[in-house]
PDB file of C-alpha atoms and ligand atoms in Angstrom:
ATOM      1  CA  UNK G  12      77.279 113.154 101.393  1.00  0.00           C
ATOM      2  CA  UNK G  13      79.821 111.423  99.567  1.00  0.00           C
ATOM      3  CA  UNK G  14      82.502 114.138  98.418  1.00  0.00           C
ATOM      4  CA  UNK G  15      85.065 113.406 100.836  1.00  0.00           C
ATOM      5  CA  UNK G  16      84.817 109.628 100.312  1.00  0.00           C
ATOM      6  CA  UNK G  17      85.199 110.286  96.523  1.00  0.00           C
ATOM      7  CA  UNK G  18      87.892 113.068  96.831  1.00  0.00           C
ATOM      8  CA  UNK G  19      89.935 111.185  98.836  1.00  0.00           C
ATOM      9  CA  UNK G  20      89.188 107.904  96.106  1.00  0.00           C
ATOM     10  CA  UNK G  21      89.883 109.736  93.088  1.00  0.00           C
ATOM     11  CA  UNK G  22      93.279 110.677  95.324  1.00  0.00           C
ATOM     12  CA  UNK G  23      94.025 107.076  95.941  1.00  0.00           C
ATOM     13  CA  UNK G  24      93.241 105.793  92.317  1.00  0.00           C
ATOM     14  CA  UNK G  25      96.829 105.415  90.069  1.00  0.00           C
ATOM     15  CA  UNK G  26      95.154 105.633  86.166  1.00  0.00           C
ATOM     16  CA  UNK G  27      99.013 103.891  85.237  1.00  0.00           C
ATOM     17  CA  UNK G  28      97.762 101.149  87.224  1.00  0.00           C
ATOM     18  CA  UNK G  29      95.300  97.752  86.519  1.00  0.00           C
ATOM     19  CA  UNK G  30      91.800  99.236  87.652  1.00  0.00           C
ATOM     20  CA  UNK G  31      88.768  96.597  87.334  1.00  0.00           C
ATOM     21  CA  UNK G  32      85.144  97.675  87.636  1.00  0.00           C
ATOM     22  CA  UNK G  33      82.842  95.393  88.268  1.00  0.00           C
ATOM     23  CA  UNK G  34      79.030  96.278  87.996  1.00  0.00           C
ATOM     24  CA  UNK G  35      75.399  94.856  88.171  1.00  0.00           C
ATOM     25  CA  UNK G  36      71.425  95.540  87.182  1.00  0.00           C
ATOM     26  CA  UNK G  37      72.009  98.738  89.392  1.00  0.00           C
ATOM     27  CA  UNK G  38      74.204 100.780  87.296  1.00  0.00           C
ATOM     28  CA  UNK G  39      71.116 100.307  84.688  1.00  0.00           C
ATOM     29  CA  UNK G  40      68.646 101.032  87.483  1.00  0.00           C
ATOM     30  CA  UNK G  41      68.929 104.981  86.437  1.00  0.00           C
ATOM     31  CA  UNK G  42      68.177 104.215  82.151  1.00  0.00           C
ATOM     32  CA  UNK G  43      64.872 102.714  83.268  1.00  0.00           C
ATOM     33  CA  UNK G  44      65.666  99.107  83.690  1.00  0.00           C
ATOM     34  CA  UNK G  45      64.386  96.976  86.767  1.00  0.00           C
ATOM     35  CA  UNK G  46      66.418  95.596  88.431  1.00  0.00           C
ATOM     36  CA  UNK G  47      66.063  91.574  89.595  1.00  0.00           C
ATOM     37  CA  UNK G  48      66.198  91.551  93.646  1.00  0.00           C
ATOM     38  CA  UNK G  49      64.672  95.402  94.611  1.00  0.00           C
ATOM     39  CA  UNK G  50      61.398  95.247  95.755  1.00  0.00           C
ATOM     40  CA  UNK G  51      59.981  96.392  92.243  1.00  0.00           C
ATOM     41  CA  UNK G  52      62.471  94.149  90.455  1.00  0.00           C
ATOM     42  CA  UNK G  53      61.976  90.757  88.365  1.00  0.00           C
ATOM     43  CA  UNK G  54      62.439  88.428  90.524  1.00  0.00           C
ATOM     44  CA  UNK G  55      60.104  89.904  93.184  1.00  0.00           C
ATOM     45  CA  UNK G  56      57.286  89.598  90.018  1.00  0.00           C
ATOM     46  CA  UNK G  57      58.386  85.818  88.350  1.00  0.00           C
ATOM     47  CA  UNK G  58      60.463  82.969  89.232  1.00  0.00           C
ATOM     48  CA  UNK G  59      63.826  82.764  87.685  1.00  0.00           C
ATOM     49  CA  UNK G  60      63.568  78.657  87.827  1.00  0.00           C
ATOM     50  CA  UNK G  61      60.869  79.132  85.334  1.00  0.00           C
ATOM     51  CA  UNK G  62      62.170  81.949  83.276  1.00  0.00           C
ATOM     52  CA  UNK G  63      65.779  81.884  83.582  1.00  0.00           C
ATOM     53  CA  UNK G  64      66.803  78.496  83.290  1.00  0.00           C
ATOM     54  CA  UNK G  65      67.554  75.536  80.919  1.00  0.00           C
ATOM     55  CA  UNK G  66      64.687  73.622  82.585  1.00  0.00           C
ATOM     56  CA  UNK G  67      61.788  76.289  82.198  1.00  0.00           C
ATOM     57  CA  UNK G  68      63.087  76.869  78.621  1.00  0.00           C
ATOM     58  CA  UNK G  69      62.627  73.280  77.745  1.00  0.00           C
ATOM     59  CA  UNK G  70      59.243  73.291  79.776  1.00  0.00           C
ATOM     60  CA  UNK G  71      57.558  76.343  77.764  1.00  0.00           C
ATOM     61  CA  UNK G  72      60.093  78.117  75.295  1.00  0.00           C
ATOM     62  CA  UNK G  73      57.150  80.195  74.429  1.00  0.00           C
ATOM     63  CA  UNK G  74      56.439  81.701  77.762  1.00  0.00           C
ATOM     64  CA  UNK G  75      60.677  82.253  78.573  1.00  0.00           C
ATOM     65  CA  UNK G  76      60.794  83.817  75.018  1.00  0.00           C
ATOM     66  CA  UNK G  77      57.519  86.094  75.365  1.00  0.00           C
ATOM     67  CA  UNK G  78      59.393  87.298  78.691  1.00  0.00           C
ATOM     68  CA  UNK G  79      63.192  87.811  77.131  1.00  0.00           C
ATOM     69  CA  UNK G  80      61.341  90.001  73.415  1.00  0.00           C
ATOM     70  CA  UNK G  81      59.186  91.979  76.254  1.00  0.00           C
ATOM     71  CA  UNK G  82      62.833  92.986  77.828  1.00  0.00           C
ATOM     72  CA  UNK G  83      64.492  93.545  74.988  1.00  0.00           C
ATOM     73  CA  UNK G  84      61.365  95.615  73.706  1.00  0.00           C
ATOM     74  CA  UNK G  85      61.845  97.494  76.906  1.00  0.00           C
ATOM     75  CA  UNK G  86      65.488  97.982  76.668  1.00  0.00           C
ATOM     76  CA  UNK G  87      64.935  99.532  72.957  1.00  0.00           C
ATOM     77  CA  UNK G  88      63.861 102.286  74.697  1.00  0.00           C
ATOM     78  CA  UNK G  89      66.904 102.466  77.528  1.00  0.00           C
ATOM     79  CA  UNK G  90      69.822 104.531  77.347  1.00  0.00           C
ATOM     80  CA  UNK G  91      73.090 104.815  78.600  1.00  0.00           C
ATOM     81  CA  UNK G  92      73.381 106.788  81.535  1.00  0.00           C
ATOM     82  CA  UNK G  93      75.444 109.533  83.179  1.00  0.00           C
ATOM     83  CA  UNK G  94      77.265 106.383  85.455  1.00  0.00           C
ATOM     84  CA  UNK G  95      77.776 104.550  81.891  1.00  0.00           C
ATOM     85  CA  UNK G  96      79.065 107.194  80.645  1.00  0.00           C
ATOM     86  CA  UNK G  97      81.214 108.486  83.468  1.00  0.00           C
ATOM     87  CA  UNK G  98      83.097 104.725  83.116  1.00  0.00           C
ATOM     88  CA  UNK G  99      83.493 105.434  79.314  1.00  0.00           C
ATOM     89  CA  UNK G 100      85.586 108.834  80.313  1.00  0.00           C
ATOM     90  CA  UNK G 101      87.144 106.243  83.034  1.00  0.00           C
ATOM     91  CA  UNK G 102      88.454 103.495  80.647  1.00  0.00           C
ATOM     92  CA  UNK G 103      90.110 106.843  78.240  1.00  0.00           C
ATOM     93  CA  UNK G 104      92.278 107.890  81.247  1.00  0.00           C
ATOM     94  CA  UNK G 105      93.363 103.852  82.112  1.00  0.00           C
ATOM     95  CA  UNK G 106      96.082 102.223  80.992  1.00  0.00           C
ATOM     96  CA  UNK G 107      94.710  99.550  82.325  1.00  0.00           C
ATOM     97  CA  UNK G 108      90.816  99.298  82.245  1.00  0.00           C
ATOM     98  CA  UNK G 109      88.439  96.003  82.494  1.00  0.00           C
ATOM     99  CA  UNK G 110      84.459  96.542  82.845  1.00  0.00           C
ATOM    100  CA  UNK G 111      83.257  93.127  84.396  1.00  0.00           C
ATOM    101  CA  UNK G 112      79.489  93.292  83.795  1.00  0.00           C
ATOM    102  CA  UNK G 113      76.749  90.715  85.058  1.00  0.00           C
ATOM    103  CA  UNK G 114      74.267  93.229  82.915  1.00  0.00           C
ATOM    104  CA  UNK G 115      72.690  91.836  79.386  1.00  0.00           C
ATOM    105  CA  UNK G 116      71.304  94.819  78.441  1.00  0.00           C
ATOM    106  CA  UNK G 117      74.239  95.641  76.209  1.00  0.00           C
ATOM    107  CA  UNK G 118      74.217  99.804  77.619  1.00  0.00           C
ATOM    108  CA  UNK G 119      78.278  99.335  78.694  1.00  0.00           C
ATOM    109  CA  UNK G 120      78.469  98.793  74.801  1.00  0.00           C
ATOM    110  CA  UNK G 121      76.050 101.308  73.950  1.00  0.00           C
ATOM    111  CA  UNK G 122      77.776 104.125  75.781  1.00  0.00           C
ATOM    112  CA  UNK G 123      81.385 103.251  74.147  1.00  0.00           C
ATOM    113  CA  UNK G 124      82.857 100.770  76.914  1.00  0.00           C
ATOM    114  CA  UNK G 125      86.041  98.827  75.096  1.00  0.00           C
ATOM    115  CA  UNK G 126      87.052  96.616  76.906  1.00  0.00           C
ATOM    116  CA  UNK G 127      83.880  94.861  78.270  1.00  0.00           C
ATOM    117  CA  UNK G 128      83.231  91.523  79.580  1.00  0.00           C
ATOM    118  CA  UNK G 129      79.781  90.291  79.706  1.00  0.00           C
ATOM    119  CA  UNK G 130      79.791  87.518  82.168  1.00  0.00           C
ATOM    120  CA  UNK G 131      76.036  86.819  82.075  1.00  0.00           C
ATOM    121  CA  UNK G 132      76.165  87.061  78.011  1.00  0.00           C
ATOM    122  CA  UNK G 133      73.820  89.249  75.768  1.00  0.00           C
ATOM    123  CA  UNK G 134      70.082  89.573  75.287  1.00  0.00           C
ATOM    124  CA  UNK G 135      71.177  91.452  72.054  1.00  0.00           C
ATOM    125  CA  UNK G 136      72.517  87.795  70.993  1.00  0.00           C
ATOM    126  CA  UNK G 137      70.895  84.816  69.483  1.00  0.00           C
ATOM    127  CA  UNK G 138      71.990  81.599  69.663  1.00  0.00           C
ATOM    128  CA  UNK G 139      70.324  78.533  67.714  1.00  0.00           C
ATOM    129  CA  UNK G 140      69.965  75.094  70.020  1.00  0.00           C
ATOM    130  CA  UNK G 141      70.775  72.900  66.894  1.00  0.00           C
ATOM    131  CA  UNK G 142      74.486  74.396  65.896  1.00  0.00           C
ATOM    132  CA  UNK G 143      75.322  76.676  68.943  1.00  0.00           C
ATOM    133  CA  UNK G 144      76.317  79.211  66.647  1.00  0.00           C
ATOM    134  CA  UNK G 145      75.259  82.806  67.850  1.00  0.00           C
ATOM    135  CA  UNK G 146      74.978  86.008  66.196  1.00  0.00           C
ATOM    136  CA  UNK G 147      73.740  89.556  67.012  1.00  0.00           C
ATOM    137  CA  UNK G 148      70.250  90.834  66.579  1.00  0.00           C
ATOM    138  CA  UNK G 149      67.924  93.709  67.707  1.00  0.00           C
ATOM    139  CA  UNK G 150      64.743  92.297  65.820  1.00  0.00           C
ATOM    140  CA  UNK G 151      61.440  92.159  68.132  1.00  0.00           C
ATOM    141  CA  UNK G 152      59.437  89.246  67.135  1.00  0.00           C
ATOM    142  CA  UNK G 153      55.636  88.381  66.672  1.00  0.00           C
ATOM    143  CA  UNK G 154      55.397  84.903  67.164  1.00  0.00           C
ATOM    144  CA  UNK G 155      57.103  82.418  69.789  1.00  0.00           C
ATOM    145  CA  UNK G 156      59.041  80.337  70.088  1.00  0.00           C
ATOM    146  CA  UNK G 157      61.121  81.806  68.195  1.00  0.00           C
ATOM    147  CA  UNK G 158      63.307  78.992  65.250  1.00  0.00           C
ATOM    148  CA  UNK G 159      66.260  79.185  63.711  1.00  0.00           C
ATOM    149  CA  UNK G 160      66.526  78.804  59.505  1.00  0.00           C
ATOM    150  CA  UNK G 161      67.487  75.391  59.892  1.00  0.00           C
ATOM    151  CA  UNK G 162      64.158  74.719  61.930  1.00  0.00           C
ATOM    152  CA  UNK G 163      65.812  74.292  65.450  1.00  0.00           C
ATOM    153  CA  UNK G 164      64.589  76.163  68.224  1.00  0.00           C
ATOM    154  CA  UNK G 165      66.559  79.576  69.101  1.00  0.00           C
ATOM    155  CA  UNK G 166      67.507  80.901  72.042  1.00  0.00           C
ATOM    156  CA  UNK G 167      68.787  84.286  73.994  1.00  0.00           C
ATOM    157  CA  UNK G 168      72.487  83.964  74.311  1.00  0.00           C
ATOM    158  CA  UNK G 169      72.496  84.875  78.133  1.00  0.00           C
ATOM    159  CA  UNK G 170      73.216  82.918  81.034  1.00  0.00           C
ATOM    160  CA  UNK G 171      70.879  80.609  82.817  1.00  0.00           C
ATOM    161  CA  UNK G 172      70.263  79.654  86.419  1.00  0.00           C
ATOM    162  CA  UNK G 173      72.444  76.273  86.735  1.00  0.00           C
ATOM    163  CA  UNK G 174      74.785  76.963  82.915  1.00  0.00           C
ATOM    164  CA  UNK G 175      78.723  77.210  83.045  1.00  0.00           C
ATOM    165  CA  UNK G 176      80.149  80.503  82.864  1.00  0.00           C
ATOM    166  CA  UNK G 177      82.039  81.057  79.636  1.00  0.00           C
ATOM    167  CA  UNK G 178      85.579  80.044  80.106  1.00  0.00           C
ATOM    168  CA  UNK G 179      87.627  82.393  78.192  1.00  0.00           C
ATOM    169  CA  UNK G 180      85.598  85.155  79.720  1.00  0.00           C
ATOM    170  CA  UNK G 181      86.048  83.631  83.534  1.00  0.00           C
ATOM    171  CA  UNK G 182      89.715  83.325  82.638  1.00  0.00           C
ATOM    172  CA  UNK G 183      90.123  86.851  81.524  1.00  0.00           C
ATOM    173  CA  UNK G 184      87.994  88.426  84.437  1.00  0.00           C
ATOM    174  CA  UNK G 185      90.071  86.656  86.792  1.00  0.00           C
ATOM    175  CA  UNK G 186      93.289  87.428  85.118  1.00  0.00           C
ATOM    176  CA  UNK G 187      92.104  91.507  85.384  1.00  0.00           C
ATOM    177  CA  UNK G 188      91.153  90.750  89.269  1.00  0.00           C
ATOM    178  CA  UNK G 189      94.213  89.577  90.283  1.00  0.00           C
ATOM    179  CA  UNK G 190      96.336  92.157  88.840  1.00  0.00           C
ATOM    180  CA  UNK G 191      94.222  95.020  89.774  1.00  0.00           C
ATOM    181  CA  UNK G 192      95.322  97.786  92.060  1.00  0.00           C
ATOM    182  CA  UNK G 193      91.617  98.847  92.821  1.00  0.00           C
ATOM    183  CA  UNK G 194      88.131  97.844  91.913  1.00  0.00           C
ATOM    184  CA  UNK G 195      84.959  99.187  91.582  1.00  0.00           C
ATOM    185  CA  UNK G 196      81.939  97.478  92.131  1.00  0.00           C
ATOM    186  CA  UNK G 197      78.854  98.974  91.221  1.00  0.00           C
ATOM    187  CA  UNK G 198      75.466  98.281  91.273  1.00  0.00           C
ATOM    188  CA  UNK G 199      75.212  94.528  92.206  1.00  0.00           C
ATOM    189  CA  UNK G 200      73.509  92.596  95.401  1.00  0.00           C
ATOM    190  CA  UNK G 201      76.135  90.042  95.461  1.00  0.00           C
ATOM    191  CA  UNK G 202      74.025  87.726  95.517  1.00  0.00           C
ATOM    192  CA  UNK G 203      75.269  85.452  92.304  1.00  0.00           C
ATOM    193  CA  UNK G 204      78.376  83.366  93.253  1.00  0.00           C
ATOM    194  CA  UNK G 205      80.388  85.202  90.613  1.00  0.00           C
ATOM    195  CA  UNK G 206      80.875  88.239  92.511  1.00  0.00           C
ATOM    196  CA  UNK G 207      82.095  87.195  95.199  1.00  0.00           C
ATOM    197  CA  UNK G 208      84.980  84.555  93.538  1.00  0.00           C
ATOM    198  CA  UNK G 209      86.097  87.522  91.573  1.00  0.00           C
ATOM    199  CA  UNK G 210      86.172  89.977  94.596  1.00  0.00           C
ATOM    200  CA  UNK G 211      88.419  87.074  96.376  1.00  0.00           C
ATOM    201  CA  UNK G 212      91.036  87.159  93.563  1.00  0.00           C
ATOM    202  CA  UNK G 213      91.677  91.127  94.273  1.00  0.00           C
ATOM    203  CA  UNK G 214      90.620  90.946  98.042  1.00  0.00           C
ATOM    204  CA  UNK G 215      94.556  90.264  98.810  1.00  0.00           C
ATOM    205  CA  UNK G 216      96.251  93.207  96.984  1.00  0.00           C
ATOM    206  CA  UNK G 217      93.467  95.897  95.920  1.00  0.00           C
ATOM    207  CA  UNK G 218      91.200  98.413  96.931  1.00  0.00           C
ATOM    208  CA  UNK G 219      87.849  97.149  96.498  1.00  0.00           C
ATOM    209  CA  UNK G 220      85.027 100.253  96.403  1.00  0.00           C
ATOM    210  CA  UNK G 221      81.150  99.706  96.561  1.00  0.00           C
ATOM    211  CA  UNK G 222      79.247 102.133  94.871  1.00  0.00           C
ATOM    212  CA  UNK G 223      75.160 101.356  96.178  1.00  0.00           C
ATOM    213  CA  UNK G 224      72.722 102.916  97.319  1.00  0.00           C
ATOM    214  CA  UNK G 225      71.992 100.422 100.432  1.00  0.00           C
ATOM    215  CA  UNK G 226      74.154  97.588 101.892  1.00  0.00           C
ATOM    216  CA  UNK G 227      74.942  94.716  99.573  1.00  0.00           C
ATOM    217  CA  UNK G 228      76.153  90.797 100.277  1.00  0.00           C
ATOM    218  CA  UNK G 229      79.362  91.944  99.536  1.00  0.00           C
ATOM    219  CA  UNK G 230      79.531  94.717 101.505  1.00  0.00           C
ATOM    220  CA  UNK G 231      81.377  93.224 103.987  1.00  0.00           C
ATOM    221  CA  UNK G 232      84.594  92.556 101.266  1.00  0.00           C
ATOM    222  CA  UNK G 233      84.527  95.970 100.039  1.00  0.00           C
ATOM    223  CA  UNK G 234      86.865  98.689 102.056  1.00  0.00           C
ATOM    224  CA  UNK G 235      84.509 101.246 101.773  1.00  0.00           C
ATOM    225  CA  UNK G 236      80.401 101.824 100.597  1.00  0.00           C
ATOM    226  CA  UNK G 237      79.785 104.991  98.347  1.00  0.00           C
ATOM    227  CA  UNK G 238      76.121 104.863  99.033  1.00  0.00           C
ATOM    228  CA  UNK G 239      73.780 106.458  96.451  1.00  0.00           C
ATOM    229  CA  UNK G 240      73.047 106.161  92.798  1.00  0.00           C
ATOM    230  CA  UNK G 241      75.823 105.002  90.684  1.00  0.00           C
ATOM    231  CA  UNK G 242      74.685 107.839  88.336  1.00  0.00           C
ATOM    232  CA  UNK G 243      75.448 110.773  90.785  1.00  0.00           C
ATOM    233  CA  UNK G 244      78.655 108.996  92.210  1.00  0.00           C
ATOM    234  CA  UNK G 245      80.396 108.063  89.488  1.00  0.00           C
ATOM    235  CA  UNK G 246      80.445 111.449  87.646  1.00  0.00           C
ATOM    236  CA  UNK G 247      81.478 112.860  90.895  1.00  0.00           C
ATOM    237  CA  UNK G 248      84.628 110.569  90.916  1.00  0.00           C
ATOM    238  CA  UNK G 249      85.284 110.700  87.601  1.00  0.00           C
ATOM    239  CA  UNK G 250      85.387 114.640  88.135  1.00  0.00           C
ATOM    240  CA  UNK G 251      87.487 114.772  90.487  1.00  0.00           C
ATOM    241  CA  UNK G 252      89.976 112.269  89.044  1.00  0.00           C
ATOM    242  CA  UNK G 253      89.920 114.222  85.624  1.00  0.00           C
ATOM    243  CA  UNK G 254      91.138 117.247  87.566  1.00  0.00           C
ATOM    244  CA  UNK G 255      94.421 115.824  88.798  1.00  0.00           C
ATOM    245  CA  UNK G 256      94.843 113.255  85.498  1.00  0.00           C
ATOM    246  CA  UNK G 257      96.489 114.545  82.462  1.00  0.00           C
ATOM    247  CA  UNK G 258      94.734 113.249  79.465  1.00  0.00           C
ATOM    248  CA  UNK G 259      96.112 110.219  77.827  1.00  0.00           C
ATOM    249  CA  UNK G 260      97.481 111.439  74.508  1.00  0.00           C
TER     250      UNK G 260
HETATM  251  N1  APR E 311      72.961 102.843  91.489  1.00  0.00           N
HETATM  252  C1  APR E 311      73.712 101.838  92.025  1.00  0.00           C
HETATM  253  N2  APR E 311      73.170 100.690  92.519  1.00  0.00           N
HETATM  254  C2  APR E 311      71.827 100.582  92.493  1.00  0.00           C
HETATM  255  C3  APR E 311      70.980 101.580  91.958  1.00  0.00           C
HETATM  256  C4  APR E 311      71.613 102.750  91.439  1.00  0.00           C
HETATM  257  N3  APR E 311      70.888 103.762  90.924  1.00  0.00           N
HETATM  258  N4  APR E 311      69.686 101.159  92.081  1.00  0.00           N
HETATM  259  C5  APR E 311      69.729  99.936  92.662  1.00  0.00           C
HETATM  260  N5  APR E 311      71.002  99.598  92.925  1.00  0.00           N
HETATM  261  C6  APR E 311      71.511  98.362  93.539  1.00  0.00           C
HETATM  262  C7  APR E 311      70.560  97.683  94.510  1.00  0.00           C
HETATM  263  O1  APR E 311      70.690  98.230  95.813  1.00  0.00           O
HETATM  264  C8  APR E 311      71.068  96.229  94.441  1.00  0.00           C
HETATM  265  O2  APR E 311      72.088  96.027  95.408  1.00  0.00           O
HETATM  266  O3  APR E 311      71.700  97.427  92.494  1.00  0.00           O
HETATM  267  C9  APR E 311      71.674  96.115  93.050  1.00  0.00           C
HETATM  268  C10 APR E 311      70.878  95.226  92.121  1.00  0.00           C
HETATM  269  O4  APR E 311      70.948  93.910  92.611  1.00  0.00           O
HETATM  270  P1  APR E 311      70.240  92.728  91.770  1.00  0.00           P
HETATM  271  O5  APR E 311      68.867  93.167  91.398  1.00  0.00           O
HETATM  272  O6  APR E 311      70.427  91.469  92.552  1.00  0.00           O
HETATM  273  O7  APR E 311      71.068  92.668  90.413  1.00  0.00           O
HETATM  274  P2  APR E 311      72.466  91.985  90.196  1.00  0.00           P
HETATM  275  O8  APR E 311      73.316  92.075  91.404  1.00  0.00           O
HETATM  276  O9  APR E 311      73.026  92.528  88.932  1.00  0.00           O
HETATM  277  O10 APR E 311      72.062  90.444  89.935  1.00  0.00           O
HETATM  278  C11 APR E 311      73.101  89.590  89.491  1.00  0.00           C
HETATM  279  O11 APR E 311      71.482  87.830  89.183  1.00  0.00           O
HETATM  280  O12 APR E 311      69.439  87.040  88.460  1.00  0.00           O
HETATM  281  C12 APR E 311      70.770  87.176  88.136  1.00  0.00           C
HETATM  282  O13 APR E 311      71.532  87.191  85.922  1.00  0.00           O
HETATM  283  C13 APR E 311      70.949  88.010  86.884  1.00  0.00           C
HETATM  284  O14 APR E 311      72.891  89.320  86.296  1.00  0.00           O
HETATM  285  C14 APR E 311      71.902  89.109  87.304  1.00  0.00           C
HETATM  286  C15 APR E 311      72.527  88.560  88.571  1.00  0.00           C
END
């Protein structure tokens, strides 16, 4: 339903130039990962306020910690799919490549992404309330909350409901949107502020591509919708830009 659409993309795309893609809980949606706003996703079960924020953390760390160790439990089992993958082959033909992600679940990583920004942060990262400091770990744990060595409370190193977006990472994600000659965005509602400040800095000199299975917020910025699962799509373009695109040596 889509081959024309994607032909005539994979035509249009110039792998010499800046390409940015840009994705959300969908691209995830085929490893087995909810999503937050689809009628079977988290939001539609708990509210973010309480879960998701500074506030409910300091309210009951146990409950918000019992909810991020069931997630990452979860997303032990997840793997990268065919659309992670697909941007993996993407980024090797790029000489210009940025994956924006909103996604915590660390499977950009996971399928061999470089260059990857995680807006949102990592629930594969730990950060202690005391010192800030942060550090990587896949450990599930048995009893909550969950304390640092030095006694202080720790927390996931993600991004809360009402926090400041990391600055070097806003920077560089806006540095990558205004230079880019198309964009991808993949798998997101729109509904987070982010995604639509980014998709202003490119709206004025790139190609900006939706790839969803149904209408988004930000449909409306994009030039055209590829509708259907990021996982089908995205192998399809990235098959049909492989066959005109020497590989980069
Ligand atoms: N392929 C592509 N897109 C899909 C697929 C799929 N297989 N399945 C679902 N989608 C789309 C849905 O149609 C929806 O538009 O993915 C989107 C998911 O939207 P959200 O659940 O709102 O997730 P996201 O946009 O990533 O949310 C942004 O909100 O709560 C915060 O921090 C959280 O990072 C998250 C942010």
């Amino acid at each position: 339903m889509n081959t024309e659409a994607l032909q005539n993309l994979a035509k249009a795309i110039d792998c010499s130039a800046p390409l940015v893609v840009l994705t959300g809980a969908g691209i995830s949606a085929e490893s087995g990962v909810r999503t937050f706003r689809d009628p079977d996703g988290y939001w539609a079960r708990f509210d973010p306020a309480e879960l998701a924020s500074p506030e409910g953390f300091r309210r009951d760390p146990e409950l918000v910690w019992r909810w991020y160790d069931a997630r990452r439990r979860q997303l032990l089992q997840a793997q990268p799919n065919p659309g992670h993958r697909a941007l993996v082959a993407l980024e090797a033909l790029c000489a210009d490549f940025t994956l924006i992600t909103q996604n915590v679940d660390g499977l950009h990583t996971a399928a061999g992404s470089q260059n990857v920004l995680e807006m949102h942060g990592s629930i594969w990262r730990l950060r202690c309330t005391r010192s800030t400091r942060e550090w990587v770990s896949r450990d599930v744990f048995e009893s909550f909350p969950v304390h640092c060595q030095c006694g202080a409370l720790l927390r996931p190193a993600v991004l809360w409901f009402g926090e400041m977006y990391h600055q070097g990472r806003l920077q560089r994600a806006l540095e990558a949107m205004r230079k880019a000659q198309t964009v991808l965005v993949v798998g997101t509602s729109g509904m987070v502020g982010i995604v639509s400040g980014l998709l202003d800095q490119a709206s004025r000199q790139a190609r900006l591509v939706e790839f969803n299975p149904n209408p988004s917020h930000i449909s409306a910025a994009c030039d055209t919708l590829i509708a259907g699962p990021a996982g089908e799509s995205l192998p399809q373009l990235l098959q049909y830009i492989q066959s005109k695109t020497p590989r980069r040596p």
